[in-house]
Coordinates of C-alpha atoms and ligand atoms in Angstrom, one line a residue:
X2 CA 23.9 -3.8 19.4
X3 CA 21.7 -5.1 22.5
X4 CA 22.2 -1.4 23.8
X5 CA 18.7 0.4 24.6
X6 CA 17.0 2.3 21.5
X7 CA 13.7 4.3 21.0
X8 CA 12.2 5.5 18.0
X9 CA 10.6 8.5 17.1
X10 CA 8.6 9.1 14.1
X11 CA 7.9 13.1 13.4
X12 CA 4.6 13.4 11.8
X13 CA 3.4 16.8 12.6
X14 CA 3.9 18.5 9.8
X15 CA 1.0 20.6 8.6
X16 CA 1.4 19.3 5.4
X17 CA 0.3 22.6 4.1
X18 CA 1.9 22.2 0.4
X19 CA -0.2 18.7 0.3
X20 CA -3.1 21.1 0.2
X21 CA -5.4 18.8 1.9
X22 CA -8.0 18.4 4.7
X23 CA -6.5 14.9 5.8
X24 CA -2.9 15.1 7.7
X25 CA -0.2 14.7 5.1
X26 CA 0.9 11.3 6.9
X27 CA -2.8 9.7 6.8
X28 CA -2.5 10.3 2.6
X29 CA -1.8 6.6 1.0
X30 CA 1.3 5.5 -0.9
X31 CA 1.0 2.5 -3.2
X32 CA -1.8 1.3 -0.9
X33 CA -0.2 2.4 2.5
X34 CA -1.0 5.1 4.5
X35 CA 2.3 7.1 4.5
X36 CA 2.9 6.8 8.1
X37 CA 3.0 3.3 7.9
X38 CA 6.2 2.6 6.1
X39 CA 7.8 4.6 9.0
X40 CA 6.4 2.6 11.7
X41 CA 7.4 -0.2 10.1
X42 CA 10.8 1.4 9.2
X43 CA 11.1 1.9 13.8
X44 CA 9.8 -1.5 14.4
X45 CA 12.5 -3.5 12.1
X46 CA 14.8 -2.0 14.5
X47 CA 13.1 -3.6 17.9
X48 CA 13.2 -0.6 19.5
X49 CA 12.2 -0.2 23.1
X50 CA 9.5 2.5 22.4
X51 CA 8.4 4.3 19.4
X52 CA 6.8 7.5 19.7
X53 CA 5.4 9.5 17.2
X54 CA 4.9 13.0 17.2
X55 CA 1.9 14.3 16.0
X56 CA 0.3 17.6 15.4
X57 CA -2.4 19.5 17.4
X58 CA -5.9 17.9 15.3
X59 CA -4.4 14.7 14.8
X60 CA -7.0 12.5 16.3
X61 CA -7.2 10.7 13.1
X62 CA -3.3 9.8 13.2
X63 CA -3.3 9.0 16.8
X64 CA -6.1 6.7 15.8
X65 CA -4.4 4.9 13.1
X66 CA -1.2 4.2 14.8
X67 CA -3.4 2.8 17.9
X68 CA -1.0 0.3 20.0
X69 CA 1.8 0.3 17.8
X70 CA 3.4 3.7 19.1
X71 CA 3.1 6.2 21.6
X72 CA 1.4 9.5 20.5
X73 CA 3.6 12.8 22.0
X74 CA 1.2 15.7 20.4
X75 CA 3.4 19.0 19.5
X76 CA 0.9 21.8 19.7
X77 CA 2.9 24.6 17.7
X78 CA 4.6 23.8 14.7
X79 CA 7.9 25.2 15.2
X80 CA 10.2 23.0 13.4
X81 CA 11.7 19.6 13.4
X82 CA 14.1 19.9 16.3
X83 CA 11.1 20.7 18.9
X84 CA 9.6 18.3 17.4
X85 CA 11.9 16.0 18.8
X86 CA 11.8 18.1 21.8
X87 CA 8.3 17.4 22.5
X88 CA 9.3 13.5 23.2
X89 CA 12.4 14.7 25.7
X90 CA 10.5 14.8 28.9
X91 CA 9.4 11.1 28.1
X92 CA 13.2 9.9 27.9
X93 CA 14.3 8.6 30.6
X94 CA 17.2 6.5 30.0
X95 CA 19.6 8.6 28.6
X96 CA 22.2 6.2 28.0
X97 CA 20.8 4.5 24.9
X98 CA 20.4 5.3 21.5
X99 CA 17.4 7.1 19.8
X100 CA 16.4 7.0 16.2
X101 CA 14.8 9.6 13.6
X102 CA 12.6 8.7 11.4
X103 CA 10.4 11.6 9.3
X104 CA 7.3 10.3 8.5
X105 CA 7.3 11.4 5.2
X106 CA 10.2 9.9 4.2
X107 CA 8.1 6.4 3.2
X108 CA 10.9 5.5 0.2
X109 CA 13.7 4.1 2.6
X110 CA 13.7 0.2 2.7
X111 CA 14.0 -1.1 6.1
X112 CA 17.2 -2.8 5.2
X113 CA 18.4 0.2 5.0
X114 CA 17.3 1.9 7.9
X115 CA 18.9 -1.5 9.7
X116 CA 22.3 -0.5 7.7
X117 CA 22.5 2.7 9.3
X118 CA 22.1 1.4 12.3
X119 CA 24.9 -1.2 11.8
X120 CA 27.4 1.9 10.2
X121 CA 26.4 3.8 13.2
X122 CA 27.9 0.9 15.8
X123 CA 30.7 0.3 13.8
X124 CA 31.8 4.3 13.2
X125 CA 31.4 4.4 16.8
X126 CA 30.5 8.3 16.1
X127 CA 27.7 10.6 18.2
X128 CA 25.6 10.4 15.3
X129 CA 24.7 8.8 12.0
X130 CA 22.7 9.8 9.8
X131 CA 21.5 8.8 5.7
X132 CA 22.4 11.0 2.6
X133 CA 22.0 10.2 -0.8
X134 CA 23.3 12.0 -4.2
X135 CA 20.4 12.5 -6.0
X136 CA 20.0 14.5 -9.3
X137 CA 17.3 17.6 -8.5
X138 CA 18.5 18.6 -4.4
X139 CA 16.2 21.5 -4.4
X140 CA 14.0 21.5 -1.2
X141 CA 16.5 19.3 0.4
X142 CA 19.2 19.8 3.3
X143 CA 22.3 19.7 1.9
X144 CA 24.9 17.4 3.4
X145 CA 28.4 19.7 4.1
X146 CA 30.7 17.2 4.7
X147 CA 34.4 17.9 6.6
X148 CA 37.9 17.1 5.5
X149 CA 37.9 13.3 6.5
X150 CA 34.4 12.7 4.9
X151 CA 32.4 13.0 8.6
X152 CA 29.3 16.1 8.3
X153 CA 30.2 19.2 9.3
X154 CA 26.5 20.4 9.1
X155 CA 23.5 19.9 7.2
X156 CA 22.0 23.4 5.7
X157 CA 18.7 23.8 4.1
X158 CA 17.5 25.1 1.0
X159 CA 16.7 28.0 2.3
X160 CA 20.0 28.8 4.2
X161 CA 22.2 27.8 2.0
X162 CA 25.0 29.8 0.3
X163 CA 25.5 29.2 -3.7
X164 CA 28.2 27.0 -3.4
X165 CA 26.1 24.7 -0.8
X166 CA 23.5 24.6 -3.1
X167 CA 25.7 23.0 -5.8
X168 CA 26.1 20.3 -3.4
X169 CA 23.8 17.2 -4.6
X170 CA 24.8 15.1 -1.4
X171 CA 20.7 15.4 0.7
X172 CA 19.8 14.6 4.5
X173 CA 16.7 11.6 4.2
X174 CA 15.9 12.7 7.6
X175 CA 17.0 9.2 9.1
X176 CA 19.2 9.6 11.7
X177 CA 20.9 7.8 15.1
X178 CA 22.0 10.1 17.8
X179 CA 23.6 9.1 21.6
X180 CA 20.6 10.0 23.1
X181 CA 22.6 12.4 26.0
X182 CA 23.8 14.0 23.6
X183 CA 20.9 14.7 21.5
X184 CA 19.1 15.8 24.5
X185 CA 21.7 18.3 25.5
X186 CA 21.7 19.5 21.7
X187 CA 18.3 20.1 21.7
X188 CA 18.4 22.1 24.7
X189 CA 20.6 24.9 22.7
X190 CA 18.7 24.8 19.6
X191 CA 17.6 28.6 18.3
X192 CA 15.4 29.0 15.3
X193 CA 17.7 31.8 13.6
X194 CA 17.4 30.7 10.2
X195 CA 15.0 31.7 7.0
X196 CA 12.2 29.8 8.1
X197 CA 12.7 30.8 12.0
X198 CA 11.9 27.4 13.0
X199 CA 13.8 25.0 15.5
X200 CA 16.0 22.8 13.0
X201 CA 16.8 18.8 14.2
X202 CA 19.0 19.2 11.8
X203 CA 21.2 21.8 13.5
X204 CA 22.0 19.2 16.1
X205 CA 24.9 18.2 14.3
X206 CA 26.0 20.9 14.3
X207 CA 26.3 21.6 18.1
X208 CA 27.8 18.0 18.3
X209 CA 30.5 18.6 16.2
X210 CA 31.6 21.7 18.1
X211 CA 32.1 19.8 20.7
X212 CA 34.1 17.7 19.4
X213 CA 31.9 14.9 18.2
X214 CA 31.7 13.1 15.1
X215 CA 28.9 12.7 12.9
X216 CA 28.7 9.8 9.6
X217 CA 27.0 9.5 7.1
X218 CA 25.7 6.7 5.2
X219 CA 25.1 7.5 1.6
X220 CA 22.9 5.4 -0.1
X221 CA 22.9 4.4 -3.4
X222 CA 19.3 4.2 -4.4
X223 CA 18.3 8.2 -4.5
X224 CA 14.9 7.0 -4.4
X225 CA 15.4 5.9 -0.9
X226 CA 15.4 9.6 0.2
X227 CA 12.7 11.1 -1.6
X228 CA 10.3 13.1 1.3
X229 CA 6.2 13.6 0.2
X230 CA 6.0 17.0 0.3
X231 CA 3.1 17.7 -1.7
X232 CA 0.9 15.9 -4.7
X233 CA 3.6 15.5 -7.3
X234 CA 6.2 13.7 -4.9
X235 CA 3.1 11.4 -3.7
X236 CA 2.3 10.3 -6.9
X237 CA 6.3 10.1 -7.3
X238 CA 6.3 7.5 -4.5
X239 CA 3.9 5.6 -5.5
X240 CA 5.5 5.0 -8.8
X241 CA 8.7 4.2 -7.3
X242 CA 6.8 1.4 -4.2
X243 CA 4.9 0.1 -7.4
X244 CA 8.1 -0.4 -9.6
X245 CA 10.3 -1.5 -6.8
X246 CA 7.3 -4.5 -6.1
X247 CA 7.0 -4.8 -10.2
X248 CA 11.5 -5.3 -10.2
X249 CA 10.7 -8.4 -7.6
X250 CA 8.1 -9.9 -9.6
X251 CA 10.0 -10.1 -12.6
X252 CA 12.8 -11.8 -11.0
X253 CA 10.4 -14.1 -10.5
X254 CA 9.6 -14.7 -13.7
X255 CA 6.4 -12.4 -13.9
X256 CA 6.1 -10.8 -17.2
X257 CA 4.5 -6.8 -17.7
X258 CA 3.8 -5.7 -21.1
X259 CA 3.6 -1.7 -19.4
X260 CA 4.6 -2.0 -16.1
X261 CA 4.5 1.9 -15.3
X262 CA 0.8 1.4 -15.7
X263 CA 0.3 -1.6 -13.2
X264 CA -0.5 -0.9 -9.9
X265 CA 0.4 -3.5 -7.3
X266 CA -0.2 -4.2 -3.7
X267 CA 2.3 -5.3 -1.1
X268 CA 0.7 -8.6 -0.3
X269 CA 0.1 -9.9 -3.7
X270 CA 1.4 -13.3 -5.2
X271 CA 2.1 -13.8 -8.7
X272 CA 3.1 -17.4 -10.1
X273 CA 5.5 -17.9 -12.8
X274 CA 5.1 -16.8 -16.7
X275 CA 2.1 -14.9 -16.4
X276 CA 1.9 -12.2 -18.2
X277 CA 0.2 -9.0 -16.9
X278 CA -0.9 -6.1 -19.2
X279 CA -1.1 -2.6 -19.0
X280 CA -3.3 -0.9 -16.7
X281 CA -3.8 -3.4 -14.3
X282 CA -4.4 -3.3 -10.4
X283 CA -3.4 -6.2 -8.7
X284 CA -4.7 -5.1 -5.0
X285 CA -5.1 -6.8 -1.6
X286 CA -4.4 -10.4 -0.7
X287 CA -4.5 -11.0 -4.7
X288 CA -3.2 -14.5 -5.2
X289 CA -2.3 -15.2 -9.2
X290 CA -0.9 -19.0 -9.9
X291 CA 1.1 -19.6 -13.2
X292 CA 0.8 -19.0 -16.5
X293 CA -2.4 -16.8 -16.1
X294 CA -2.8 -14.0 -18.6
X295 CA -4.5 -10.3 -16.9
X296 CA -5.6 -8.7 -19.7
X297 CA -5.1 -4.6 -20.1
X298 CA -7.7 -2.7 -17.4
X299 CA -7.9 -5.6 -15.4
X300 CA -8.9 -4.8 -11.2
X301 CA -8.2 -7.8 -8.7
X302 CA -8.7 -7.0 -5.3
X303 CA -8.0 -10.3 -3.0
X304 CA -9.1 -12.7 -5.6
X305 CA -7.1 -16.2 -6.3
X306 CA -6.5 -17.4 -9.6
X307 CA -5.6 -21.1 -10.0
X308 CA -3.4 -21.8 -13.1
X309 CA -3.2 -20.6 -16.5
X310 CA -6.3 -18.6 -16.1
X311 CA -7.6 -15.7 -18.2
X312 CA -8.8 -12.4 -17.2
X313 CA -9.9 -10.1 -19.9
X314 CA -10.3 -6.2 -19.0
X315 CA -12.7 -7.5 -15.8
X316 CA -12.9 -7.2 -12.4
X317 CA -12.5 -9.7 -9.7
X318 CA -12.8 -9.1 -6.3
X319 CA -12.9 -11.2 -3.0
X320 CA -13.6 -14.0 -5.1
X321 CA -11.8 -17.3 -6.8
X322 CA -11.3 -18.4 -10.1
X323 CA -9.9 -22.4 -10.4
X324 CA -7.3 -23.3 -13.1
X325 CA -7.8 -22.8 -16.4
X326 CA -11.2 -20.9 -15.9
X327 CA -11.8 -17.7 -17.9
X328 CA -13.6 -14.6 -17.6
X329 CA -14.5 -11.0 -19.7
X330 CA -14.3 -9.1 -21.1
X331 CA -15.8 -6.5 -19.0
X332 CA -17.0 -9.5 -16.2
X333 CA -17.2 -8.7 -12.4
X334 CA -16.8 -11.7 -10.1
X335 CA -17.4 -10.7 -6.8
X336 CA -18.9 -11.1 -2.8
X337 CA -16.9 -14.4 -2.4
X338 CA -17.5 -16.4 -5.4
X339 CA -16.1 -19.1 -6.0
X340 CA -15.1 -21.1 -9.6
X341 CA -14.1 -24.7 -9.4
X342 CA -11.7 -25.3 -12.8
X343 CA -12.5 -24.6 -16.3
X344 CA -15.4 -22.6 -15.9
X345 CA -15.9 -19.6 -18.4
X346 CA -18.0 -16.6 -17.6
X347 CA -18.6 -15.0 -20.4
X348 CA -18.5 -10.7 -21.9
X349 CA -20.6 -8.4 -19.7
X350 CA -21.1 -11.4 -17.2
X351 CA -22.3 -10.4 -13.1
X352 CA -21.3 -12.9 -10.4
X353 CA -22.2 -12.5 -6.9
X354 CA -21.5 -14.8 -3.9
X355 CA -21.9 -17.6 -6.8
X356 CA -20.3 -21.4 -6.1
X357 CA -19.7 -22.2 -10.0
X358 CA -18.7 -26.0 -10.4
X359 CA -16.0 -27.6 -13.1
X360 CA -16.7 -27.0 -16.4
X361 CA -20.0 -24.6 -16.3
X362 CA -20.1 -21.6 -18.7
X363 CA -22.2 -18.8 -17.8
X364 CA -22.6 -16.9 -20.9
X365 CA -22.7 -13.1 -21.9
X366 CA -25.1 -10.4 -19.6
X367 CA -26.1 -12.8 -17.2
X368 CA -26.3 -12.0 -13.3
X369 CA -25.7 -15.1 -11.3
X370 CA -26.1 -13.8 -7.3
X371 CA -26.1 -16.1 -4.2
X372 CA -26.4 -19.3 -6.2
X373 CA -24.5 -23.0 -6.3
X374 CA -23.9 -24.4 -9.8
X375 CA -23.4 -28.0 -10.5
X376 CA -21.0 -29.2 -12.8
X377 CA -21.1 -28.5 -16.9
X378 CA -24.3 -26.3 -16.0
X379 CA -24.7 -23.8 -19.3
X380 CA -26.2 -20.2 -18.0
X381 CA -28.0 -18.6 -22.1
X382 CA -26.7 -15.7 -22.6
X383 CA -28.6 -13.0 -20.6
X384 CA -29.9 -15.0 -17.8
X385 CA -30.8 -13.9 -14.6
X386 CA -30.8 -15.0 -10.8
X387 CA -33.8 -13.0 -9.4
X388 CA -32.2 -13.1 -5.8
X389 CA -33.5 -10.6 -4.3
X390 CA -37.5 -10.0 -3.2
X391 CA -37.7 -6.4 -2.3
X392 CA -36.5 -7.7 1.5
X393 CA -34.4 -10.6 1.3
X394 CA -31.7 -12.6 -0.3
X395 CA -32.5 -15.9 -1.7
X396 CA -30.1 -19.0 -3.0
X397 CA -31.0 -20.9 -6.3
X398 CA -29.7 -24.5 -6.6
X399 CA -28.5 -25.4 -10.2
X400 CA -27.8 -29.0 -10.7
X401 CA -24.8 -30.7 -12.8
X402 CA -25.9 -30.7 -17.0
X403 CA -28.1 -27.9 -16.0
X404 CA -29.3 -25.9 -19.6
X405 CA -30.6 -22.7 -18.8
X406 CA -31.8 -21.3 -22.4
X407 CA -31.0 -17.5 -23.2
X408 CA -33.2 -14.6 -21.0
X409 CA -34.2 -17.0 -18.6
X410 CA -35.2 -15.4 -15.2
X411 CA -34.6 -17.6 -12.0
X412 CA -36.6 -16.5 -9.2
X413 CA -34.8 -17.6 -5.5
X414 CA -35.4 -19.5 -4.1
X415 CA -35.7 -22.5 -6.5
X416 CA -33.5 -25.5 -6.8
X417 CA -33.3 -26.8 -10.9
X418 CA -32.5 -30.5 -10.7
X419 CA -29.8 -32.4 -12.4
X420 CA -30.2 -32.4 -16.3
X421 CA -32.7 -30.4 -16.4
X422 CA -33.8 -27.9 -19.6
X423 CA -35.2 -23.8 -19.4
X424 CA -36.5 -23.2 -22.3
X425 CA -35.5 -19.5 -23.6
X426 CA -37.2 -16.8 -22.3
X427 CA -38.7 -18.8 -19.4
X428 CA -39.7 -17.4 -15.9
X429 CA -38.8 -19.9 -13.2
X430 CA -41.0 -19.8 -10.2
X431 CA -41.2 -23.2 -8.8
X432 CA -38.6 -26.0 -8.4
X433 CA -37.9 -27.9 -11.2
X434 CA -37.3 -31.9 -11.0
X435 CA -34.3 -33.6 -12.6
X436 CA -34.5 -34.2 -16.3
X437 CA -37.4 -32.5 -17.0
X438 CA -37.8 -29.6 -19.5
X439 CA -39.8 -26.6 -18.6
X440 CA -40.7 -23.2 -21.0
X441 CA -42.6 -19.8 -20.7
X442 CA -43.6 -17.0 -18.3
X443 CA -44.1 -18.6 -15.3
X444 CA -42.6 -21.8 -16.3
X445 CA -44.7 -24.5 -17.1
X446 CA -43.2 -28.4 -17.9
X447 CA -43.0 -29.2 -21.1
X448 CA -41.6 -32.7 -21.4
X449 CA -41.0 -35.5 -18.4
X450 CA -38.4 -37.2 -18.2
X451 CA -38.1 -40.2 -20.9
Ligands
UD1_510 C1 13.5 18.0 6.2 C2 15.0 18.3 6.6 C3 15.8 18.3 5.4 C4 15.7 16.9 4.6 C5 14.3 16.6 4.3 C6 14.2 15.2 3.8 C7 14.9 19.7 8.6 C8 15.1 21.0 9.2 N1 15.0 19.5 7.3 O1 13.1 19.1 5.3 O2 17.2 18.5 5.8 O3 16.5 17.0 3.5 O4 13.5 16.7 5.5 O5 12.9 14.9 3.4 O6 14.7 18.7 9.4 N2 7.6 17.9 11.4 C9 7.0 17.9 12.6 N3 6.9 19.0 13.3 C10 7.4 20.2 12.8 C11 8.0 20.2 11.5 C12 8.1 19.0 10.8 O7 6.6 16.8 13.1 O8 7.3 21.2 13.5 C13 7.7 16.6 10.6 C14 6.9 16.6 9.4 O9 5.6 16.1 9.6 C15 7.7 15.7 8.4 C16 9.1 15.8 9.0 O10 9.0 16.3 10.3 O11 7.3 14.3 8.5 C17 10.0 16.7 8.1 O12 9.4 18.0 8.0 P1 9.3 18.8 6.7 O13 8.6 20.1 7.0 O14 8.7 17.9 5.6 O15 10.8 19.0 6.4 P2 11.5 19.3 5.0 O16 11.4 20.7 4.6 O17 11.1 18.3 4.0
CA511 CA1 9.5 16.6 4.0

């Protein structure tokens, strides 16, 4: 299977039944943009070149796919055949192999794109290509296959006769031609057909007149085949790439109370017996260890959990919680904070770029922003960090046995030293040595140290 291979990714479609300003490939699925789970779908295969061809105000998608492909632009929307056509005068060897890939097609799992290419070498045909059976075929090509099981042609909805249209066997729009051959197919393609556009698809056609066999591999997911055509079958895919993540987290031992209502990213990490709830987003480089609990309406976005911690209905994002720690409900941890172990942050609570040390509790409606916390420091209830002048940012320095009383206002900088006492309602403006006790608006000390 060394032989030479290039891809080619079609992705000039107009999108028009997406309905949208943004090219139908650019549109995300379960995080991705769609065109992404195509080029990943070419590179598995090591292919010598991938181009993808793109439509005439495609900057945008010629931008996205940068280094990773080379951009053939299709100026006239004529069909997927001259779409492939578009890439011919760019082939020069002939001799090799060259692969299909639609670019809405971002269902197919790259092991099976590498299965095709596998059948394909081992049929030894002029072309393979992926069908599945799936329960609805409307909008599809149907897959006419010949006595002996190889294609005979595929014809589209729009072509096809009543009995074709029975057929429930559809073209993914995944296929491997003998790149001659293709090239010399494509040359005879004529756009005499309901939608008078040049069909890829009648390729096979034209190569089994010749005498040439096509094969199809049929697939047994139907999932695998479903194409984005407009806003329904987007929202389809994404429900399928989230379940299909959800299915491998559970073999793991993840548990989802509603797992049609969780929405999970590619790169995340789940750790054994935690149980997620419903209406959860799990996004990014989100990291959970075991036995945490994610309460319903829970939104991480790259934030690491240690062990057996809690989330209730809050939001964490580029931030760290250490095991056994707790937060919520209705807390936002965010801007790289970062929670030793056991440290609770209580309903309604704001953290912002916040270093929060083993066993401090920052209680209900406070804001803590650009502060370090010692350890077993106790934030009142309603606190604030006043961080933020008008101009600039400034840190506050809690130390360890801090005891901020409730409605305190801390304003950065200031640095509270170790065991020290805020009275409740106090203003901070100054520094406050360790030990003492300090109370009122601006602070003033109230008792020394003993
Ligand atoms: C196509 C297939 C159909 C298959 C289905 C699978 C053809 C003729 N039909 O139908 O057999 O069952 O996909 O999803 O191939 N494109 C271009 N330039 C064009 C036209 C299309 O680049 O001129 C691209 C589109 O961006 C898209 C892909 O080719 O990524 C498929 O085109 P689309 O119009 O979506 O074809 P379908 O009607 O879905
Ligand atoms: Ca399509």
């Amino acid at each position: 299977m060394a032989n030479f291979l290039t891809a080619i990714i079609l992705a000039a479609g107009e999108g028009t039944r997406m309905n949208s300003k943004f090219p139908k490939v650019l549109h995300f699925v379960a995080g991705e943009p769609m065109i992404d789970y195509a080029l990943q779908n070419a590179e598995v295969l090591k292919p010598q070149k991938i181009y993808v061809v793109v439509g005439a105000r495609s900057e945008e998608v010629i931008r996205h796919i940068g280094k990773r492909a080379v951009p053939v632009v299709q100026k006239e929307r004529l069909g997927t055949g001259h779409a492939v056509q578009q890439v011919v005068p760019y082939l020069k060897n002939l001799k090799g192999d060259v692969v299909i890939l639609y670019g809405d097609a971002c269902l197919t799992r790259s092991q099976t794109v590498q299965a095709l290419r596998q059948f394909h070498g081992v049929q030894d045909g002029e072309a393979a290509l992926l069908s599945a059976e799936v329960e609805n075929p409307f909008g599809y090509g149907r897959i006419v296959r010949a006595e002996g099981g190889t294609v005979e042609k595929i014809v589209e909805e729009k072509d096809a006769s009543e009995d074709e249209r029975a057929v429930h066997e559809v073209n993914a729009g995944l296929y491997i031609f003998k790149a001659s051959l293709l090239v010399e197919a494509l040359k005879k393609l004529k756009a005499n057909n309901a939608k008078k556009e040049y069909y890829l698809t009648d390729t096979i056609h034209y190569i089994i007149n010749k005498g040439g066999k096509v094969h199809a591999l049929l697939v047994s997911d139907a999932s695998e085949v479903l194409g984005v055509n407009d806003r329904e079958q987007l929202a389809q895919a994404h429900r399928v790439l989230n379940l299909r993540r959800i299915s491998e987290h559970q073999r793991e031992g993840v548990t989802f109370l509603n797992p049609e209502t969780v929405e999970i990213g590619a790169e995340v990490a789940i750790g054994q017996d935690t149980i997620v709830e419903s209406n959860v987003h799990l996004l990014g480089e989100t990291v959970i260890g075991e036995s945490c609990r994610i309460e319903s309406g829970s939104r991480l976005q790259s934030a690491r959990l240690g062990k057996g911690v809690i989330i209730r209905s809050s939001r964490v994002s580029e931030s760290q919680l250490g095991d056994d720690s707790d937060a919520g409900p209705n807390a936002h941890i965010r801007g790289g904070s970062v929670l030793d172990k056991k440290v609770h942050v209580g309903t309604n609570a704001e953290l912002k770029n916040a270093h929060i040390a083993t066993g401090s509790k920052v209680g209900h409606f406070s804001y803590v922003g650009d502060a370090q916390l010692g350890k077993d420091v106790n934030v009142g209830a309603g606190c604030v960090f006043a961080n933020y002048d008008g101009k600039n940012k400034h840190q506050s320095t809690i130390g360890d046995k801090v005891f901020l009383g409730s409605n305190s206002t801390l304003v950065a900088p200031v640095i509270i030293g170790k065991g020290a006492v805020v009275g409740a309602g106090s203003v901070v403006t100054k520094n406050v040595a360790p030990g003492v006790t300090v109370i009122g608006v601006p602070a003033q000390v109230f008792r020394k140290k003993k």
